[in-house]
Short mmCIF file of C-alpha atoms in Angstrom, two decimals:
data_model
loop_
_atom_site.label_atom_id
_atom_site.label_comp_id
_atom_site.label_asym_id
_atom_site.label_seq_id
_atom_site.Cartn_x
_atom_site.Cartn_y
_atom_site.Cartn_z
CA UNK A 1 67.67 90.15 95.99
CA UNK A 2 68.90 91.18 92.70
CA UNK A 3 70.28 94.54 91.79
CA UNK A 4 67.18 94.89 89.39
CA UNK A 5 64.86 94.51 92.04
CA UNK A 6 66.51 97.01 94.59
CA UNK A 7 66.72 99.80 91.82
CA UNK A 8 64.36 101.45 89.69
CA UNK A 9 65.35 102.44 85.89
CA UNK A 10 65.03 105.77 86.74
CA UNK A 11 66.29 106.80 90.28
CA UNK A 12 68.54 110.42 91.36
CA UNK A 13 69.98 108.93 94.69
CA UNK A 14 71.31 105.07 95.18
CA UNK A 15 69.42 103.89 98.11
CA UNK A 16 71.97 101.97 101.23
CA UNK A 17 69.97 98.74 100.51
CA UNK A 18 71.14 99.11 96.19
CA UNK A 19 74.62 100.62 97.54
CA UNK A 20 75.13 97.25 99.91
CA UNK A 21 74.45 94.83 97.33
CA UNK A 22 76.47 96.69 94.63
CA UNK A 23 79.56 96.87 97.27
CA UNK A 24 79.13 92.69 98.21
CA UNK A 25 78.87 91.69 94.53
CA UNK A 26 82.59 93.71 93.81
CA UNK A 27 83.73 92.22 97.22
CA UNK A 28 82.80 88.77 96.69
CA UNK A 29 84.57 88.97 93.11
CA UNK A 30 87.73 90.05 94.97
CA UNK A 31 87.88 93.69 94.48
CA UNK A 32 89.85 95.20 96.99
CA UNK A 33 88.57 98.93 96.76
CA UNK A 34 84.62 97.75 96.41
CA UNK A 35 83.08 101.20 97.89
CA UNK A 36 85.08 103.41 95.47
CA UNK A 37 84.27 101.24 93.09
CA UNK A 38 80.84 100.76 94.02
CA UNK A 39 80.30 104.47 94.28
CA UNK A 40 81.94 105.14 90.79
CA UNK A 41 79.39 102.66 89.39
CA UNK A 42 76.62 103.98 91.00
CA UNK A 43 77.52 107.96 89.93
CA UNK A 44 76.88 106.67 86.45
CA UNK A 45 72.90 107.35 87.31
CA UNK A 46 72.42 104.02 85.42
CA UNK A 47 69.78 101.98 87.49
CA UNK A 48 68.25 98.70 87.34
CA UNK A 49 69.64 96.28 84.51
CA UNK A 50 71.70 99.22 83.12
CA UNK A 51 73.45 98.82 86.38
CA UNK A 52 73.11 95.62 86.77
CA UNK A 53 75.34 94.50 83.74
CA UNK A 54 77.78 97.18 84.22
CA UNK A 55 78.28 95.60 87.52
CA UNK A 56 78.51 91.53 86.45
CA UNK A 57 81.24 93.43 83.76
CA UNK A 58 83.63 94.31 86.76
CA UNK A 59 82.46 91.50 88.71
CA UNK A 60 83.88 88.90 85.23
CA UNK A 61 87.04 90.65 85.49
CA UNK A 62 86.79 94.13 83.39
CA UNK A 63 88.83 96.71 84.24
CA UNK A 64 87.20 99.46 86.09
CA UNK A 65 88.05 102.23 83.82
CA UNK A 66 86.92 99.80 80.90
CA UNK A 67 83.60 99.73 82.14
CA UNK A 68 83.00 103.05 82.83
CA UNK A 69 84.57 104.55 80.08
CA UNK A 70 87.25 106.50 81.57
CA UNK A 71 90.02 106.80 84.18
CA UNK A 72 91.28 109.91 86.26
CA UNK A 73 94.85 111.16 85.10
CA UNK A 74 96.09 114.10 86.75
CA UNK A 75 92.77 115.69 87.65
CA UNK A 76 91.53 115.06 84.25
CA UNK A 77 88.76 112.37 82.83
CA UNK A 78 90.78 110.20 80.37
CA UNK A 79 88.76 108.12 77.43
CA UNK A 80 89.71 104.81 78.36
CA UNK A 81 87.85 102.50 75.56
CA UNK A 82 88.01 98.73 75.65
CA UNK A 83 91.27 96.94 75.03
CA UNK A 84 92.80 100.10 75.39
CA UNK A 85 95.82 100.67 78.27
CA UNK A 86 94.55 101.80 81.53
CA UNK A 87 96.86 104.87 81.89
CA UNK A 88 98.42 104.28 85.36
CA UNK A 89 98.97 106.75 88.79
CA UNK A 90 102.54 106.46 88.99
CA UNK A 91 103.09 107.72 85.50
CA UNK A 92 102.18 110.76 86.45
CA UNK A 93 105.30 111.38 88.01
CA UNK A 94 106.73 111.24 84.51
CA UNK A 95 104.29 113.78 83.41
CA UNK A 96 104.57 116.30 86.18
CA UNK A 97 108.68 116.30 84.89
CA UNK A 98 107.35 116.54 81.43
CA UNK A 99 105.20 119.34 81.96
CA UNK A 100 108.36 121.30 84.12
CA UNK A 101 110.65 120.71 81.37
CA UNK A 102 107.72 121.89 78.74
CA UNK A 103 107.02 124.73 80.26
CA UNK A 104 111.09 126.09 80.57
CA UNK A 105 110.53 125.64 76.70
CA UNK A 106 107.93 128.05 76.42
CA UNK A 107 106.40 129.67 74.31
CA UNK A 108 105.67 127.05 71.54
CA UNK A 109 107.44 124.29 72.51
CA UNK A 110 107.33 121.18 70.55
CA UNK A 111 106.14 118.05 72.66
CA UNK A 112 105.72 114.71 71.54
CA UNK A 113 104.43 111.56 73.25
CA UNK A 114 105.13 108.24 71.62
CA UNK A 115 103.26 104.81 72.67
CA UNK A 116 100.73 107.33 73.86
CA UNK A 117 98.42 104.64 74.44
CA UNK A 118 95.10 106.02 75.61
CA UNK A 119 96.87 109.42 75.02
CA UNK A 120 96.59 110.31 78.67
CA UNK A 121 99.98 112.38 79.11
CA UNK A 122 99.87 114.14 75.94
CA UNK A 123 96.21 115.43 77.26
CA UNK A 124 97.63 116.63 80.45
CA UNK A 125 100.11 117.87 78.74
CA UNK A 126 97.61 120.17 75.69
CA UNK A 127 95.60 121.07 78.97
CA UNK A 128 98.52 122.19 81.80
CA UNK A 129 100.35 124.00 78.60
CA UNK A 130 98.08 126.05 75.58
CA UNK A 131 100.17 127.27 72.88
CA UNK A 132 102.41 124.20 72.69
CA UNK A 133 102.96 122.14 69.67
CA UNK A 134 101.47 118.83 70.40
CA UNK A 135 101.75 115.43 68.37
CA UNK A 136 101.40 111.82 69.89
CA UNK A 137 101.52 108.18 68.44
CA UNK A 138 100.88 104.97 68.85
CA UNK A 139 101.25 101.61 67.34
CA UNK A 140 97.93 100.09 68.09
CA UNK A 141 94.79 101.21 66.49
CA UNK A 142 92.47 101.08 69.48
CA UNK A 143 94.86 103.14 70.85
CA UNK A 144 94.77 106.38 68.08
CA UNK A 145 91.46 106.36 67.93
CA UNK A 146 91.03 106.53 71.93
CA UNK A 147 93.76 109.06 71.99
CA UNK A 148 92.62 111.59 69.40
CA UNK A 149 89.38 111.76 71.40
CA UNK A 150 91.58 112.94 74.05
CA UNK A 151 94.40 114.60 72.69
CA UNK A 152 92.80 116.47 69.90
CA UNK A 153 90.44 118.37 72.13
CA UNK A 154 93.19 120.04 73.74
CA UNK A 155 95.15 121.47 70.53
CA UNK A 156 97.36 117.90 69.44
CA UNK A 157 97.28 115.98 66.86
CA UNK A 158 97.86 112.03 67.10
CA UNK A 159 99.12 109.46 64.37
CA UNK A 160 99.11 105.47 64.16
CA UNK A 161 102.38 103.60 63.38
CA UNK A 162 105.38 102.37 64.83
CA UNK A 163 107.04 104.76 66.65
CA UNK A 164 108.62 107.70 65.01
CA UNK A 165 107.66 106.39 61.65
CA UNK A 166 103.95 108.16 61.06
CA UNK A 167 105.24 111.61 62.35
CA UNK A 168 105.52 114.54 60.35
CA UNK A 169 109.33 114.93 58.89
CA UNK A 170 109.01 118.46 60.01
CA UNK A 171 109.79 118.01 63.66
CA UNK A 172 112.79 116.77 62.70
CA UNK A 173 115.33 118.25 65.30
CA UNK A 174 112.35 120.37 67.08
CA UNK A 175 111.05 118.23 69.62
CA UNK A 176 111.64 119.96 72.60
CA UNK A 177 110.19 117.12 75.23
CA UNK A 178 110.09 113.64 73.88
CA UNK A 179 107.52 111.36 76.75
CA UNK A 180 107.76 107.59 76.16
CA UNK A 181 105.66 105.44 78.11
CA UNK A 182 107.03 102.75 75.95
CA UNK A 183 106.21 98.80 77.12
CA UNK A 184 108.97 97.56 79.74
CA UNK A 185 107.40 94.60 81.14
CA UNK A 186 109.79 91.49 80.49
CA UNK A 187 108.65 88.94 78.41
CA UNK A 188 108.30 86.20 81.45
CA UNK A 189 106.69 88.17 83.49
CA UNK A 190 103.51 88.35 81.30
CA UNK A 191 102.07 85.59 82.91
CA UNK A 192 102.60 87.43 86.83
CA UNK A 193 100.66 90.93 85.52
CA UNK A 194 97.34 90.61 87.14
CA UNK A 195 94.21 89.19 85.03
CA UNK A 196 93.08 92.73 84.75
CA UNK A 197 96.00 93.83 82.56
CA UNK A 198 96.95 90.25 81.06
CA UNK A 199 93.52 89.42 80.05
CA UNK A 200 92.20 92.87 78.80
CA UNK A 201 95.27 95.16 77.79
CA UNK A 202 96.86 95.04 74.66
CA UNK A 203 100.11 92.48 74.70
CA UNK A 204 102.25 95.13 72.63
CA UNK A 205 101.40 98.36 75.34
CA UNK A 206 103.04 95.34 78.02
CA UNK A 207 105.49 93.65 76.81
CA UNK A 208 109.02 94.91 76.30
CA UNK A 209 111.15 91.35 75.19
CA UNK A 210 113.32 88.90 76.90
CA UNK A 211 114.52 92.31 79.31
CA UNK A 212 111.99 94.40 78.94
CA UNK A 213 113.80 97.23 77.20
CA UNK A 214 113.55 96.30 73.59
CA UNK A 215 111.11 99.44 72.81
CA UNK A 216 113.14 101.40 75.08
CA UNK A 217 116.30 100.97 73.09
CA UNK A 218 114.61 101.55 69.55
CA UNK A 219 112.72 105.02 71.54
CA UNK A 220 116.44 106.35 72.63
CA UNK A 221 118.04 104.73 69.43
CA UNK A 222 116.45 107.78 66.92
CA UNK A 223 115.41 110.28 69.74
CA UNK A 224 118.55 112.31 68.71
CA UNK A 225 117.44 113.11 65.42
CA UNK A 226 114.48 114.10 66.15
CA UNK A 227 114.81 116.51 69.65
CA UNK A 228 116.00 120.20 69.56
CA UNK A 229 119.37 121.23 70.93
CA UNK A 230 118.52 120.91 74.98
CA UNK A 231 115.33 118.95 74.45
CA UNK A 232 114.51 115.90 76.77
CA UNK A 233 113.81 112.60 76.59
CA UNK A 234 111.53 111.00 79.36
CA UNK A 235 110.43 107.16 79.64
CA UNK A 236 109.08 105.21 82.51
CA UNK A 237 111.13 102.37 83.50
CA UNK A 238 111.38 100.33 86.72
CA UNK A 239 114.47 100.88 89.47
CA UNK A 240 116.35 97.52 88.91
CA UNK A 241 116.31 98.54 85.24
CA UNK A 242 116.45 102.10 85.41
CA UNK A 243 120.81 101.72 84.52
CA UNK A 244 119.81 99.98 81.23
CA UNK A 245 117.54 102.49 80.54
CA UNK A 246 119.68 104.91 81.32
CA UNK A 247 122.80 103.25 79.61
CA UNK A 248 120.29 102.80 76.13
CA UNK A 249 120.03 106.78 76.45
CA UNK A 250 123.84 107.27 76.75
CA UNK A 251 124.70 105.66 74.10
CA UNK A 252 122.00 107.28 71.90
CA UNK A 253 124.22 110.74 72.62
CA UNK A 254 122.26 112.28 75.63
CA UNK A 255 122.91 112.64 79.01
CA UNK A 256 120.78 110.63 81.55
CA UNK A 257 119.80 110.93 85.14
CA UNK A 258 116.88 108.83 86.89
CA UNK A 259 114.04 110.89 89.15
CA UNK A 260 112.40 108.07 91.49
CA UNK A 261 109.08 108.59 93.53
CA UNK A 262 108.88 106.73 96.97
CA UNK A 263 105.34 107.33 97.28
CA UNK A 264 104.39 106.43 94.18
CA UNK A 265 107.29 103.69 93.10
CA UNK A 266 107.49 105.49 90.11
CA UNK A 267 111.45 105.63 87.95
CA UNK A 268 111.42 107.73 85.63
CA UNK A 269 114.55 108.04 83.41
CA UNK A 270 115.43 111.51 81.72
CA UNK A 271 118.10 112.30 78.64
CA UNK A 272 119.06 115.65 77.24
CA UNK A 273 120.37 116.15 74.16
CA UNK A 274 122.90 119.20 75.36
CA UNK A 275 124.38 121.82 73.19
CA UNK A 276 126.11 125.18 73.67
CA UNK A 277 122.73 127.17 73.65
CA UNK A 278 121.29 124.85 76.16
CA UNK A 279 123.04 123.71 79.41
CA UNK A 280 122.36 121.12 81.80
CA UNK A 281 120.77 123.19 84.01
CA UNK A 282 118.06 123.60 81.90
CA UNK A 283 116.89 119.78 82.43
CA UNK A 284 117.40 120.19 86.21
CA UNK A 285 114.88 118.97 88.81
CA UNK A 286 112.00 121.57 89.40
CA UNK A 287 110.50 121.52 93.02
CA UNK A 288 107.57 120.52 93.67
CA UNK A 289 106.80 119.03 90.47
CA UNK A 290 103.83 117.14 91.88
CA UNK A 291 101.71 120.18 91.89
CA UNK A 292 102.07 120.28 88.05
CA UNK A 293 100.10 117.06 87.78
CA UNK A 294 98.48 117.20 91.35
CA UNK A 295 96.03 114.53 92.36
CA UNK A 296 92.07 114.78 91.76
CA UNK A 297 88.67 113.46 90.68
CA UNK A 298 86.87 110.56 91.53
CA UNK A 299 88.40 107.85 94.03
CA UNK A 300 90.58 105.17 91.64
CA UNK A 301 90.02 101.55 92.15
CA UNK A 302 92.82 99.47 89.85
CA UNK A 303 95.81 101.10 92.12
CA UNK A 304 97.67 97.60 92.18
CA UNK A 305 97.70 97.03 88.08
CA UNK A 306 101.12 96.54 86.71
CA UNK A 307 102.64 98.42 84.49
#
């Protein structure tokens, strides 16, 4: 019996014959977590063929969060639009640091998130922190327009170009936290990322060259010039390259330490640019940084996508 059949166009409650069918389609097509996922669907309210295509979209392959729109981030609903990156769990690792060191910064510190993608951190970011100064970018043009819907609401303001190059000259030297989510995927390991991410994501939010690092370098290349005295530099990176990350940040004339996750698998690499008004202990590990970007909303179904 189709899904059309077992629901009516207009219905308040799924009934368990309508839940069943939507939770054997998603398990027949492979989907590991098919009652989130199911549910998720089904708290749409769409019935009948509403449902019914939204469905055969996940069931052909469609990212989760493509098809409905969004993706949880830290508690909050993120605008995720087609061809857009799925912002991922672990990364919020990176912005529970980022919203620590932010927050030492206060009032009005300057934050900036570059390959902001779906603009995800610098949202959590406007939202844990009012008052801050708030830009993002991104290279891709999906990308801006799915992150001003996000970022803007919450006080920032979000450009499109290649890296530093679209930002405002006047945060030269201000930036107090820099978050880079750049690419870091090696080249030939495109072809391993599941079908989810190959097949749907944009190439240039996955791919980071022959080692992975190529965006990484050209991030901690110019971050100098453009952080304050004491401000820090975060990007997401993986442990066996965390050292080149971390090396790429040295040589850019900031010191580096790595914060890893166990839970999570998350490796995040930070630099601070130091400076007689600002010591090392001001980029420190805060406890319990978790809580600043604690876990929420809605079950998530695409835990295993790379990247």
């Amino acid at each position: 019996m189709s899904l059309t059949t077992l629901s009516p166009a207009r219905s308040a409650a799924p009934s368990t014959a309508l839940v069943s069918a939507v939770v054997a389609q998603l398990r027949a097509a492979g989907c590991v977590f098919a009652e989130d996922e199911a549910a998720l669907l089904l708290s749409t309210g769409r019935r009948g063929e509403a449902l019914a295509e939204l469905v055969e979209l996940r069931v052909d392959g469609l990212p989760l969060e493509h098809v409905l729109g969004w993706a949880e981030f830290c508690g909050l609903r993120i605008a995720v639009d087609p061809g857009v990156f799925v912002p991922r769990p672990r990364t919020e690792f990176l912005v529970g640091h980022a919203v620590a060191l932010a927050a030492a910064r206060q009032p009005g510190a300057v934050v900036l998130d570059l390959c902001c993608g779906s603009g995800a951190a610098a949202a959590v970011l406007g939202a844990r922190l009012p008052g801050i100064e708030l830009y993002a970018a991104d290279v891709e043009g999906a990308a801006v327009r799915c992150a001003r819907r996000n970022v803007e609401p919450v006080g920032g303001r979000v450009y499109e170009g290649d890296l530093y190059a679209p930002l405002p000259a006047g945060i030269r030297g201000r930036v107090d936290v820099l978050v880079a989510n750049a690419p870091y995927v090696p080249t030939q390991d495109i072809p391993l990322l599941p079908s989810e991410a190959r097949d749907h994501e944009p190439l240039v939010a996955l791919d980071g060259g022959v080692d992975g690092l190529d965006v990484q370098r050209r991030v901690t290349a110019e971050a100098a010039r453009w952080l304050a005295p004491g401000g820090s530099l975060l990007i997401e990176t993986s442990e066996r390259q965390a050292e080149r990350t971390v090396a790429a940040m040295v040589r850019g004339g900031l010191v580096a330490r790595v914060e890893e996750d166990e839970e999570t698998g998350a490796t995040v690499a930070i630099g601070t640019l130091l400076s007689s008004l600002s010591p090392l202990s001001l980029v420190s590990s805060v406890s319990s940084v978790s809580s600043l970007c604690p876990p929420g909303g809605p079950p998530r179904a695409s835990l295993g996508t790379a990247r």
